[in-house]
JSON list of C-alpha atoms and ligand atoms in Angstrom, two decimals:
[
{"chain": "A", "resi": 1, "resn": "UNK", "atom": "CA", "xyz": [78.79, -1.00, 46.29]},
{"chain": "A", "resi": 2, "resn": "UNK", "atom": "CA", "xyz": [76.77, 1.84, 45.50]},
{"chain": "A", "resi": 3, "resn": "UNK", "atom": "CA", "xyz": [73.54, 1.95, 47.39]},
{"chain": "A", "resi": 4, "resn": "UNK", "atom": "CA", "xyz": [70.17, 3.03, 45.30]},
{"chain": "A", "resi": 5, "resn": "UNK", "atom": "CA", "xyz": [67.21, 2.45, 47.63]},
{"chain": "A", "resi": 6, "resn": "UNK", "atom": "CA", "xyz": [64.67, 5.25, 49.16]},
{"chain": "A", "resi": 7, "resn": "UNK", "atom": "CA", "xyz": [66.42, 5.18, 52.54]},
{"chain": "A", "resi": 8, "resn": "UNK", "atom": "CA", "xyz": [69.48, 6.47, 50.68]},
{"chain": "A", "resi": 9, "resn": "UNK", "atom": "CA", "xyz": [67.45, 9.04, 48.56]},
{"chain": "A", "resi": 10, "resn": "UNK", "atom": "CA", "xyz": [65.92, 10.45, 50.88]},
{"chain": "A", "resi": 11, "resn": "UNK", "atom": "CA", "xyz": [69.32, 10.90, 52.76]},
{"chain": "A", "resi": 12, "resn": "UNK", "atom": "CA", "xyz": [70.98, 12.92, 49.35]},
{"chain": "A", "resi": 13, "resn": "UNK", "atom": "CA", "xyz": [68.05, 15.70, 50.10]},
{"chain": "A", "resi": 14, "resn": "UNK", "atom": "CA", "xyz": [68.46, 15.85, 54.23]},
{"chain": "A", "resi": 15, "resn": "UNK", "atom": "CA", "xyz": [71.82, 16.00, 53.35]},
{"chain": "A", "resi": 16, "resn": "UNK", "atom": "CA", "xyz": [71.33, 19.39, 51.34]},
{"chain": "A", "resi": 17, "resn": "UNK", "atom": "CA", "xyz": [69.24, 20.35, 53.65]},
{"chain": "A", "resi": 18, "resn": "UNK", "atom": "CA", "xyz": [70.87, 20.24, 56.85]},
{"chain": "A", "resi": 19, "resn": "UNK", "atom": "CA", "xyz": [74.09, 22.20, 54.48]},
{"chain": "A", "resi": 20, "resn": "UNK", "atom": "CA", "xyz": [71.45, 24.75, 53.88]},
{"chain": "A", "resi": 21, "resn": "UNK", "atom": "CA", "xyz": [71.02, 24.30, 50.59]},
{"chain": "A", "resi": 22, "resn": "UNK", "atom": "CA", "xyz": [67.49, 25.60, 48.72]},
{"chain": "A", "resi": 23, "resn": "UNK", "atom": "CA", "xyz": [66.13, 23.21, 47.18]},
{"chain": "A", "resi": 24, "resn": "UNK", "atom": "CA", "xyz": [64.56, 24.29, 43.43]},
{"chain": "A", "resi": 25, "resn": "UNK", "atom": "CA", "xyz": [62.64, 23.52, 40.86]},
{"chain": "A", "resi": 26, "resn": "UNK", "atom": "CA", "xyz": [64.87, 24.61, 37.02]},
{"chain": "A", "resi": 27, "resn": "UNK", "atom": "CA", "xyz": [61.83, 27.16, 36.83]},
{"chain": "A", "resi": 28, "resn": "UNK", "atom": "CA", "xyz": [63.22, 28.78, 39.27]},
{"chain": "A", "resi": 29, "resn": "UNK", "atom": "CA", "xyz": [66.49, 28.95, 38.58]},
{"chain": "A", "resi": 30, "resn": "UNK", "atom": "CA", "xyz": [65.68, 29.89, 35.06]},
{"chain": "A", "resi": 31, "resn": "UNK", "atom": "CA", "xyz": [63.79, 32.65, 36.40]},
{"chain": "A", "resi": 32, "resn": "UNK", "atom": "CA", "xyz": [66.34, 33.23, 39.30]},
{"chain": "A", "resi": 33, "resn": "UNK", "atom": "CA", "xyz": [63.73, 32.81, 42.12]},
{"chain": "A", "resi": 34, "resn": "UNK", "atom": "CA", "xyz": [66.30, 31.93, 44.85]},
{"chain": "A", "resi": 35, "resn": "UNK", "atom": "CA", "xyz": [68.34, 33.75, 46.99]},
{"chain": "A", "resi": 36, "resn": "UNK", "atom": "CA", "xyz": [71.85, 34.02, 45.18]},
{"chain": "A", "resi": 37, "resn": "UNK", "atom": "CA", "xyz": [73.65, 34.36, 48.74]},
{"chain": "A", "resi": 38, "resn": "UNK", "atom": "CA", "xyz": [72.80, 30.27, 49.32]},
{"chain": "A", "resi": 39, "resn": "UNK", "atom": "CA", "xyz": [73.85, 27.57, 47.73]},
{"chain": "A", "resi": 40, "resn": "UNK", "atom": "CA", "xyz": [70.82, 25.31, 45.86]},
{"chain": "A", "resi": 41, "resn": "UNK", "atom": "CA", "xyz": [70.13, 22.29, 44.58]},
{"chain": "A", "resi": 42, "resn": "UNK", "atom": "CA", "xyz": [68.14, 21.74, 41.32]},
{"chain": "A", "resi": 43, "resn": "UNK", "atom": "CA", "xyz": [66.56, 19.39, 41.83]},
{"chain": "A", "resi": 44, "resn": "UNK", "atom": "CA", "xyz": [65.43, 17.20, 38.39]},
{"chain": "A", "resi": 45, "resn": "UNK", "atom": "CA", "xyz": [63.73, 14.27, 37.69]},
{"chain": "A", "resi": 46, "resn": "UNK", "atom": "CA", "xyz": [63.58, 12.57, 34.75]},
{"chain": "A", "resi": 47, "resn": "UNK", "atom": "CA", "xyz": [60.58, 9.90, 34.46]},
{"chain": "A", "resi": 48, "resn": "UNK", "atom": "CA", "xyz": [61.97, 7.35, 31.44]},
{"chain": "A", "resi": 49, "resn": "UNK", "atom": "CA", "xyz": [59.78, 4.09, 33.16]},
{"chain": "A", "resi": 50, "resn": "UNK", "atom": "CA", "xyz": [58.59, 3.01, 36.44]},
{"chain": "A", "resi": 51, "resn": "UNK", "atom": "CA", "xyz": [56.77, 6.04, 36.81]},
{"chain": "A", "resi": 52, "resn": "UNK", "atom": "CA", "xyz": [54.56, 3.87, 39.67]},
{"chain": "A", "resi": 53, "resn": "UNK", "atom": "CA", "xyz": [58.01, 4.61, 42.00]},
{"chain": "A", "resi": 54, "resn": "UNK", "atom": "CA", "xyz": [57.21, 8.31, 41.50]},
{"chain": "A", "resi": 55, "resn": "UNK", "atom": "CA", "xyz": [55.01, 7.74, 44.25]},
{"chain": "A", "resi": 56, "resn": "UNK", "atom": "CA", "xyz": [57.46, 6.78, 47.17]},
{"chain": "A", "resi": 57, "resn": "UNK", "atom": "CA", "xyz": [59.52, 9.89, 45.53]},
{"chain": "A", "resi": 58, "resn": "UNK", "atom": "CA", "xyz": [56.28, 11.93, 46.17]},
{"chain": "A", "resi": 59, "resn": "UNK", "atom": "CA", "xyz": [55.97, 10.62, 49.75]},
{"chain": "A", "resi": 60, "resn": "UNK", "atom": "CA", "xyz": [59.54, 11.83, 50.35]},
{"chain": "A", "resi": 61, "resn": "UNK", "atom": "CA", "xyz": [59.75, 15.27, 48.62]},
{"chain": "A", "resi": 62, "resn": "UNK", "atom": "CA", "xyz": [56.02, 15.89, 50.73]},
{"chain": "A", "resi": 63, "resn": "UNK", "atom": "CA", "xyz": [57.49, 14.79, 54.40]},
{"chain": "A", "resi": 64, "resn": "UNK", "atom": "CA", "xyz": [60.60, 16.95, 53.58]},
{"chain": "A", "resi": 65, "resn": "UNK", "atom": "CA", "xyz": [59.21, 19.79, 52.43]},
{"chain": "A", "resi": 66, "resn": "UNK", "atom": "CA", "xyz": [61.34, 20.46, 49.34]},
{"chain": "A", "resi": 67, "resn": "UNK", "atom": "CA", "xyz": [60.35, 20.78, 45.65]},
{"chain": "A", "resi": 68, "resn": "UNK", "atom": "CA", "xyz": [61.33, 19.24, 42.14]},
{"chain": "A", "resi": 69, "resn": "UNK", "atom": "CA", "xyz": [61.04, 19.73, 37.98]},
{"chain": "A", "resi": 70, "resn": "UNK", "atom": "CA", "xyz": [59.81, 16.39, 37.07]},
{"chain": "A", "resi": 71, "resn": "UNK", "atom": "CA", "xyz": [60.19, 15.66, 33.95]},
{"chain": "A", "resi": 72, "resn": "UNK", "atom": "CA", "xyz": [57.08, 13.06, 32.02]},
{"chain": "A", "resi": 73, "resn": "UNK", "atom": "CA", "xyz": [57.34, 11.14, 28.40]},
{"chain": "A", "resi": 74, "resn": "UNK", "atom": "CA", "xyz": [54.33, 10.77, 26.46]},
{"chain": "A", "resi": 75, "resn": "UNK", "atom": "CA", "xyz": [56.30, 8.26, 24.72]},
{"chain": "A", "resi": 76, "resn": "UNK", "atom": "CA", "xyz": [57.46, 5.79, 27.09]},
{"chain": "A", "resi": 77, "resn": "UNK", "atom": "CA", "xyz": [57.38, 1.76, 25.82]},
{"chain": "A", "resi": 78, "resn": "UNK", "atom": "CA", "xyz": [56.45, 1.35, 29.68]},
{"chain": "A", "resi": 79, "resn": "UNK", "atom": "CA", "xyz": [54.01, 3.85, 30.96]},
{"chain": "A", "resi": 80, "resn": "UNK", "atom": "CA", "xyz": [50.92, 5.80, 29.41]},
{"chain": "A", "resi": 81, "resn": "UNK", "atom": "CA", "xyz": [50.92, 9.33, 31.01]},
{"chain": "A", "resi": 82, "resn": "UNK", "atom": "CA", "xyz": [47.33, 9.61, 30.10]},
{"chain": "A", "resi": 83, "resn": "UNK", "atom": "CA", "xyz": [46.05, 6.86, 32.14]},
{"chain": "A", "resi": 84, "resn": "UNK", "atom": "CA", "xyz": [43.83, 8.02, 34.82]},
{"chain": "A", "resi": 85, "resn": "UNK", "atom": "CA", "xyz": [46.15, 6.98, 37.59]},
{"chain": "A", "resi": 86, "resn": "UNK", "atom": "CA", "xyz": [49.22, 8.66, 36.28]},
{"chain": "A", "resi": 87, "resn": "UNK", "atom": "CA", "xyz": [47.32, 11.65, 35.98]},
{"chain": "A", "resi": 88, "resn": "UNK", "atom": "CA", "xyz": [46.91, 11.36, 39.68]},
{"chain": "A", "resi": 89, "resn": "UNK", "atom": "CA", "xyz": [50.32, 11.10, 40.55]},
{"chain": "A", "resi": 90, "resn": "UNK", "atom": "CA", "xyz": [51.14, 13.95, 38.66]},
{"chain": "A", "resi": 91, "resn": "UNK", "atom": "CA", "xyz": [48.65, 15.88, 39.96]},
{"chain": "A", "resi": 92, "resn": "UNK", "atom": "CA", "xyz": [49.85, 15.09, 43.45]},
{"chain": "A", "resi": 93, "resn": "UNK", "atom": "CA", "xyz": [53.50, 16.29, 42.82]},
{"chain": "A", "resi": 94, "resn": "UNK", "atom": "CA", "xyz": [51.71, 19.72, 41.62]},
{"chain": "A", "resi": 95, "resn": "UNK", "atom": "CA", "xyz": [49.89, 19.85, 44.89]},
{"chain": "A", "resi": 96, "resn": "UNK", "atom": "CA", "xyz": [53.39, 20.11, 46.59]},
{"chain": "A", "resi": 97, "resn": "UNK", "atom": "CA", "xyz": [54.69, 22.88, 44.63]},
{"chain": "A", "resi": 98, "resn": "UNK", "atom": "CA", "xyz": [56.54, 21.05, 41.74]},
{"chain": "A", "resi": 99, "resn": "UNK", "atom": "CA", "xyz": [57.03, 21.80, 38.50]},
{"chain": "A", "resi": 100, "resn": "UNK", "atom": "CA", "xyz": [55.94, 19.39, 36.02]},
{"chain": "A", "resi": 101, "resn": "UNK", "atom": "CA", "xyz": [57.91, 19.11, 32.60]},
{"chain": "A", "resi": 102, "resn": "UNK", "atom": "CA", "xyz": [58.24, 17.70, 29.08]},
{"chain": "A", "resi": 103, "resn": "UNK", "atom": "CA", "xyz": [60.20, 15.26, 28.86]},
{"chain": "A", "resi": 104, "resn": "UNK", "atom": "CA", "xyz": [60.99, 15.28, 24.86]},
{"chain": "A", "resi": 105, "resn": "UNK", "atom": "CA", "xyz": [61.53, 12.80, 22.43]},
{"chain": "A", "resi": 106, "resn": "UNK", "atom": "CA", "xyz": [61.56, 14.74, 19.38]},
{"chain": "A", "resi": 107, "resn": "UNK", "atom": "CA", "xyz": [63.83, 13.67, 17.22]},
{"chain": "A", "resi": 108, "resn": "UNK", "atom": "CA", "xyz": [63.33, 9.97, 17.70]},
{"chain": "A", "resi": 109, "resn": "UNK", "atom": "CA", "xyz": [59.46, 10.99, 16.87]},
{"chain": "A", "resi": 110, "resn": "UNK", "atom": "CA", "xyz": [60.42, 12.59, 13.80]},
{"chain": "A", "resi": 111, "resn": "UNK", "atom": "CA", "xyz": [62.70, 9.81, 12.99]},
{"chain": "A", "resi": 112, "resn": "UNK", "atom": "CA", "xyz": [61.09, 6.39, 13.43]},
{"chain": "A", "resi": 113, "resn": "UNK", "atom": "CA", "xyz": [56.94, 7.90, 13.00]},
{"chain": "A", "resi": 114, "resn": "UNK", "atom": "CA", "xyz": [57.83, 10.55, 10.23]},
{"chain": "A", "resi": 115, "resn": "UNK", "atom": "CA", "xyz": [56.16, 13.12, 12.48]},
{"chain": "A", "resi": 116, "resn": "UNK", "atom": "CA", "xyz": [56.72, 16.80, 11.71]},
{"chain": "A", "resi": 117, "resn": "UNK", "atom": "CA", "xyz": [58.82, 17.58, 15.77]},
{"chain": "A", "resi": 118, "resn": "UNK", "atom": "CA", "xyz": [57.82, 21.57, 15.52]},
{"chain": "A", "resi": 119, "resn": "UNK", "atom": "CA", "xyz": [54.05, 20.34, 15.09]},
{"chain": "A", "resi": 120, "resn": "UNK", "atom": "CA", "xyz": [53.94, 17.23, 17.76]},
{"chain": "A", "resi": 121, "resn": "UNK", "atom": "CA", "xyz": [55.77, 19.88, 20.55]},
{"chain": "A", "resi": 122, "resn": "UNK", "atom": "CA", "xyz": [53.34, 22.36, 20.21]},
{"chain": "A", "resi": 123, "resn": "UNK", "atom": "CA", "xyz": [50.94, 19.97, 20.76]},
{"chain": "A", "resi": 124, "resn": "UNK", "atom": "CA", "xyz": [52.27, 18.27, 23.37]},
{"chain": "A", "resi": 125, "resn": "UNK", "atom": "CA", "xyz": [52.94, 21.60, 25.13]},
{"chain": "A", "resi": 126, "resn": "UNK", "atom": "CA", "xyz": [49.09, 21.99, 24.70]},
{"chain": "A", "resi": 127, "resn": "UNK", "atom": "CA", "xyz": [48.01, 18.66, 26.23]},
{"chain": "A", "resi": 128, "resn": "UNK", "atom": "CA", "xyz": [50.19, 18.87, 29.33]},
{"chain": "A", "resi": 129, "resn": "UNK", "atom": "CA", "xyz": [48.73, 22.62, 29.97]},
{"chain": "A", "resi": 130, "resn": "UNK", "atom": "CA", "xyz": [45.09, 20.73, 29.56]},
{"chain": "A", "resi": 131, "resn": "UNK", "atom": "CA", "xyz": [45.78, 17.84, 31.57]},
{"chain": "A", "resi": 132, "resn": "UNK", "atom": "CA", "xyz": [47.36, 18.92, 34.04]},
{"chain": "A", "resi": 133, "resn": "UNK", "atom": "CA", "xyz": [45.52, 22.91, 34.50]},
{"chain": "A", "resi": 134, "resn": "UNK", "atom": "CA", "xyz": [49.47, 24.22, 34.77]},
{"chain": "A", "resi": 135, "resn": "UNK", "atom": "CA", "xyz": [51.32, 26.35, 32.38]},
{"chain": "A", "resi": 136, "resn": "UNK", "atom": "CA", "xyz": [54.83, 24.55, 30.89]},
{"chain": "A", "resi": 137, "resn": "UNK", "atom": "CA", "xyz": [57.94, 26.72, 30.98]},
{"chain": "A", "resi": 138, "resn": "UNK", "atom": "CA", "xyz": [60.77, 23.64, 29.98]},
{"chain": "A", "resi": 139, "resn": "UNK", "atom": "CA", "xyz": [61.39, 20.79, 28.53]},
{"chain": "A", "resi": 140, "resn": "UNK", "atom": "CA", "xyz": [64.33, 17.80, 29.51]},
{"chain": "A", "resi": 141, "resn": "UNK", "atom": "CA", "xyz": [65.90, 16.05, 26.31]},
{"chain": "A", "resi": 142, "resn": "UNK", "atom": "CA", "xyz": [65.72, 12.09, 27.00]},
{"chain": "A", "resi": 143, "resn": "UNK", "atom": "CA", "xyz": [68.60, 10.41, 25.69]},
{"chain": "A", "resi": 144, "resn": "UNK", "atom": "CA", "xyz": [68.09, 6.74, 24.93]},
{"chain": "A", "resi": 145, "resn": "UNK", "atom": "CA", "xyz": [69.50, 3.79, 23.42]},
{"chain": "A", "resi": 146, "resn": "UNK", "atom": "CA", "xyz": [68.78, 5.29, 19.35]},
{"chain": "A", "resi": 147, "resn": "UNK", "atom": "CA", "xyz": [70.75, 6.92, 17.22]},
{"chain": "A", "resi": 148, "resn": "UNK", "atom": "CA", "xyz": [69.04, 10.19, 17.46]},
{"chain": "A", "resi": 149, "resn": "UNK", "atom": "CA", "xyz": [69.89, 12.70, 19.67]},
{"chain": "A", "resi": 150, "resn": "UNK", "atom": "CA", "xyz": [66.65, 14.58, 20.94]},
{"chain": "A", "resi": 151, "resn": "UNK", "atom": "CA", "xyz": [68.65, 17.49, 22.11]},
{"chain": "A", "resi": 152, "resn": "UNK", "atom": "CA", "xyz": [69.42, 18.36, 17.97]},
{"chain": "A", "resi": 153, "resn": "UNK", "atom": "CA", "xyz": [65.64, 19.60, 17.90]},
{"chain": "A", "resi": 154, "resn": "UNK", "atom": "CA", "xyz": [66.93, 22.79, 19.97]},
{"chain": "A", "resi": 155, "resn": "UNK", "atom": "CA", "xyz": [69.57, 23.19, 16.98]},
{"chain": "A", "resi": 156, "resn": "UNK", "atom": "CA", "xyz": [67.05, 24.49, 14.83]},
{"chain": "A", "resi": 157, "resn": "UNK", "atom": "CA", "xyz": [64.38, 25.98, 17.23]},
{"chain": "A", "resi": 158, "resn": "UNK", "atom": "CA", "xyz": [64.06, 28.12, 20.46]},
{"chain": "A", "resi": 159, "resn": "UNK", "atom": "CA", "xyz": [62.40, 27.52, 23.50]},
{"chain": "A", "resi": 160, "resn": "UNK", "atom": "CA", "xyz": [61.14, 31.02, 22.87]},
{"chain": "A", "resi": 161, "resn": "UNK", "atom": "CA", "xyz": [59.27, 30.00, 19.08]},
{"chain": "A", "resi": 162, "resn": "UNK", "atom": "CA", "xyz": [56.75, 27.93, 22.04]},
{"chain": "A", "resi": 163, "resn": "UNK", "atom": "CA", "xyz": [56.72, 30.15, 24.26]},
{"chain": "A", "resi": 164, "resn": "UNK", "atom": "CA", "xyz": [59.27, 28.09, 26.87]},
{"chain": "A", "resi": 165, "resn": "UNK", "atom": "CA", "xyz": [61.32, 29.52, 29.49]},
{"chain": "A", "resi": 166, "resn": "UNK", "atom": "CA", "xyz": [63.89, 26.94, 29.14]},
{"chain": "A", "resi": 167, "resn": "UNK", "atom": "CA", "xyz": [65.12, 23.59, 27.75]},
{"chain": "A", "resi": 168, "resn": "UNK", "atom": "CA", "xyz": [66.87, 21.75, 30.97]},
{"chain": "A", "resi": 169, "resn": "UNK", "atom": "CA", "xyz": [70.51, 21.74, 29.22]},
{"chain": "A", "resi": 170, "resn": "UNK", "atom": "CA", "xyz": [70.42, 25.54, 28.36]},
{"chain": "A", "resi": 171, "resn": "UNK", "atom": "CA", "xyz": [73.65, 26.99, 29.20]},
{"chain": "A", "resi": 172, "resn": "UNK", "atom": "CA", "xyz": [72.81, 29.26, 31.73]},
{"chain": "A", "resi": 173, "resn": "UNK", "atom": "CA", "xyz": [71.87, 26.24, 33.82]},
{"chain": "A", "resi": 174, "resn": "UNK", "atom": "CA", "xyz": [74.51, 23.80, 32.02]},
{"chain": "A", "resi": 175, "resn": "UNK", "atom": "CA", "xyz": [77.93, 26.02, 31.90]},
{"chain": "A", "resi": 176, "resn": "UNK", "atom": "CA", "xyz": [77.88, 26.81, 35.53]},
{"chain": "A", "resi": 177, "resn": "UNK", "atom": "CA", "xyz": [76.98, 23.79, 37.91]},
{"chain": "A", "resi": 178, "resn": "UNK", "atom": "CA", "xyz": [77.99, 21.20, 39.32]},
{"chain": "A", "resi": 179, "resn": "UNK", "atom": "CA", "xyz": [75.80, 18.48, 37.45]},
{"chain": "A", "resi": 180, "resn": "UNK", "atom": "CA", "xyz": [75.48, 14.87, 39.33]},
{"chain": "A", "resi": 181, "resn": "UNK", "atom": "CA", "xyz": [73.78, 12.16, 37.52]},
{"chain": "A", "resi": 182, "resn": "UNK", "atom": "CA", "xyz": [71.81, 8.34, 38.12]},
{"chain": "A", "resi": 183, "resn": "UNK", "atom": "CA", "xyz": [72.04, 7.76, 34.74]},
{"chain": "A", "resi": 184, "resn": "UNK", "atom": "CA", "xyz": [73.94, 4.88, 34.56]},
{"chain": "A", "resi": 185, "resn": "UNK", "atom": "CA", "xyz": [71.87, 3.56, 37.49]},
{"chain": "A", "resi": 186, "resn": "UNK", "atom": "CA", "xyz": [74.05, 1.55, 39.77]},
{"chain": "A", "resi": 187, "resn": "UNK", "atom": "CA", "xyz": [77.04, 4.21, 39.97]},
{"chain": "A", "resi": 188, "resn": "UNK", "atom": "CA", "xyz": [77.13, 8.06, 39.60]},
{"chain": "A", "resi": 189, "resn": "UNK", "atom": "CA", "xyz": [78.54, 10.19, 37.17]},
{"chain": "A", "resi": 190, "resn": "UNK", "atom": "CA", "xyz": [79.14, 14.27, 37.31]},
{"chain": "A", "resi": 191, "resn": "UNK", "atom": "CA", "xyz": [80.19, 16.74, 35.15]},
{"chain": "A", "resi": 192, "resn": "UNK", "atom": "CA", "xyz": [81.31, 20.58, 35.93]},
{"chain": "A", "resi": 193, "resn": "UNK", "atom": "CA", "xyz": [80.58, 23.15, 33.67]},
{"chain": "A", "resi": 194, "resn": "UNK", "atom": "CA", "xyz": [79.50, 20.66, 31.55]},
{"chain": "A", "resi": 195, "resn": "UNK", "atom": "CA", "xyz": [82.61, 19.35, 31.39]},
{"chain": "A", "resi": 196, "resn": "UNK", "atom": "CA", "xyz": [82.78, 15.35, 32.65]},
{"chain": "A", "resi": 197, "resn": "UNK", "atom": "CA", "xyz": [84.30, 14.98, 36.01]},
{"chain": "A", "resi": 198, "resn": "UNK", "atom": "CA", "xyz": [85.98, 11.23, 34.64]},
{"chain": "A", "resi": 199, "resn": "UNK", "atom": "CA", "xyz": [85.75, 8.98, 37.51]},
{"chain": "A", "resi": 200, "resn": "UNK", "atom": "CA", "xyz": [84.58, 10.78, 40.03]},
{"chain": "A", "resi": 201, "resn": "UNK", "atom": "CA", "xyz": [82.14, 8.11, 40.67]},
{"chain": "A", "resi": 202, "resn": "UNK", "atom": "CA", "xyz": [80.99, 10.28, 44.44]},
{"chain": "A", "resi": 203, "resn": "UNK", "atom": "CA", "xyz": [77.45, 10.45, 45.54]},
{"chain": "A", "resi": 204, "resn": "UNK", "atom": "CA", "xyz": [75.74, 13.43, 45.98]},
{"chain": "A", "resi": 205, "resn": "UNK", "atom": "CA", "xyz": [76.27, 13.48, 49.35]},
{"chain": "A", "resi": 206, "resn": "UNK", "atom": "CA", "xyz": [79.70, 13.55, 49.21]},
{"chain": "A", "resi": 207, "resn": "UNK", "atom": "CA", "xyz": [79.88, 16.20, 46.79]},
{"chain": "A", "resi": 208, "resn": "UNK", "atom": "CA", "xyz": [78.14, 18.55, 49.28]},
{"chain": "A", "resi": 209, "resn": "UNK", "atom": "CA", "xyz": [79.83, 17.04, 52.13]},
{"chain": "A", "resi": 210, "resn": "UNK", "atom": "CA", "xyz": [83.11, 17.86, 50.14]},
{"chain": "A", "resi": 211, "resn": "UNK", "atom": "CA", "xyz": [83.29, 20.18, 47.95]},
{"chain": "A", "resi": 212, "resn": "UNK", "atom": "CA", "xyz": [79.20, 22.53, 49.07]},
{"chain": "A", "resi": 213, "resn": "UNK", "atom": "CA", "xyz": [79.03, 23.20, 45.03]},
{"chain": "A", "resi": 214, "resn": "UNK", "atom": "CA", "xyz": [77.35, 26.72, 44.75]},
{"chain": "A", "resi": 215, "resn": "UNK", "atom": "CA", "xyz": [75.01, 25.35, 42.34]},
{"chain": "A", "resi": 216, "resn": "UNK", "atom": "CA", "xyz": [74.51, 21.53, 42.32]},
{"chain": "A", "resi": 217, "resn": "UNK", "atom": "CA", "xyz": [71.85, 20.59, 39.65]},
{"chain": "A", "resi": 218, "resn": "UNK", "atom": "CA", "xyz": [70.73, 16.44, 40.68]},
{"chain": "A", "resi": 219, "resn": "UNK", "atom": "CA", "xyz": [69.55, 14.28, 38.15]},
{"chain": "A", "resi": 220, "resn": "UNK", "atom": "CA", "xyz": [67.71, 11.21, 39.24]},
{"chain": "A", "resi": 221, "resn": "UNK", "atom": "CA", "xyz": [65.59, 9.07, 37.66]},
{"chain": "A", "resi": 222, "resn": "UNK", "atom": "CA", "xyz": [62.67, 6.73, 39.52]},
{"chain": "A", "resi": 223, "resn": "UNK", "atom": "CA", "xyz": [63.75, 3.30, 38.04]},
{"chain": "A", "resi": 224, "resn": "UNK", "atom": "CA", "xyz": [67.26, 3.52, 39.95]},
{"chain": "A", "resi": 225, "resn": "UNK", "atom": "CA", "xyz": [65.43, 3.11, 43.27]},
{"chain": "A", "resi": 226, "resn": "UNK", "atom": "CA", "xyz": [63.92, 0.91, 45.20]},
{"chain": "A", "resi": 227, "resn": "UNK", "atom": "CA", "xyz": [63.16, -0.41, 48.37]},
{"chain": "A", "resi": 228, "resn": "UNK", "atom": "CA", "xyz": [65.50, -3.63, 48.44]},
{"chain": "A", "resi": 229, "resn": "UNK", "atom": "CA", "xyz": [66.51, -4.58, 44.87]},
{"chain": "A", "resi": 230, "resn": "UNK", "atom": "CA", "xyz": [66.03, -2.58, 41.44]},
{"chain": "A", "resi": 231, "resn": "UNK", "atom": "CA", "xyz": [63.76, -5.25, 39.70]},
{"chain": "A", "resi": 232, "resn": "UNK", "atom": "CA", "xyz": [61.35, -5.35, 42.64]},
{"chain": "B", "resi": 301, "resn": "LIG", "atom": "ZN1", "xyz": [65.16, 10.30, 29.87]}
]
């Protein structure tokens, strides 16, 4: 059985390390702020709930030294971003060097609250430069359990139209990685140039460990972790 707990994350990330690989935020690889010669590892997190477990991720990424784009709904049933002591979290993941995101839910917005999307990102771009004293280059799509499919928003707009460097499933990034996934939180999925790897069910350490993809973009999200058992 697949093992999710903090011991194990923090392995995935001494793993890359100890194969070299730089560890960056998607800002930087949008912006190609890396040294091409390496290998890297993108490293992405996507808050959905939990975001209280971002704090033993914060603990980790400080002690090793290594940076993330972590991604934060201001629509999440189980957290409110705004509260003072989310703030703080956030604030202490910026401290470290990452880069903090928007993590969208635009067309499920539009959809269920009638809200015009175009309108509600700008604004939200506004409020996470305000709260958090940082300019935003990208925003992550969140996928959930509607019909909707957030990503469609980028169908009819550009990043550039809000003045974005990227949205985290651009092609650049997308087309040429090796992409390895939580997602389905007790067993891993990956895909390469976006196409699905089917059931290649490996951990990210054994992808480096095997294979040393070039460019390895990780996906994980704080509610598949835990110290001893994923409801704790
Ligand atoms: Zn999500």
């Amino acid at each position: 059985m697949e093992n999710f707990t903090f011991k194990t994350y923090k392995k995935i990330f001494q793993e890359a390390l100890n194969h070299k690989y730089q560890i960056i935020t998607l800002k930087e690889f949008f912006l190609d702020e890396y040294d091409k010669d390496g290998n890297i590892l993108v490293n992405r997190v996507d808050v959905d709930i939990k975001i209280e477990r971002l704090r033993v991720i914060y603990e980790i990424f400080k002690e090793l030294n290594i940076k993330a784009s972590v991604y934060l709904r201001l629509h999440s049933p189980d957290y409110n971003l705004l509260s003072i002591g989310n703030i703080g979290i956030v604030q202490d993941f910026i401290s470290i060097g990452c880069e903090i995101g928007l993590h969208t839910e635009l067309e499920d917005v539009q959809h269920y609250c009638n809200i015009d999307s175009k309108e509600l990102l700008k604004k939200e771009i506004e409020l996470f430069e305000i709260l958090f004293n940082i300019r935003l280059y990208g925003t992550a799509s969140h996928g959930d359990m509607t019909p909707f499919n957030n990503l469609d928003f980028w169908k009819k707009h550009s990043v550039s139209e809000f003045g974005l460097l990227y949205e985290a499933y651009d092609k650049k990034l997308w087309n040429s990685c090796r992409y390895v996934s939580d997602s389905e939180w007790t067993q891993w999925k990956a895909y390469e140039n976006s196409q699905l790897l089917k059931d290649d069910r490996r951990n990210p350490i054994e992808h480096i460990r095997e294979d040393m993809p070039k460019v390895l973009l990780l996906l994980t999200h704080p509610e598949s972790w835990y110290e001893r058992y994923i409801y704790e």
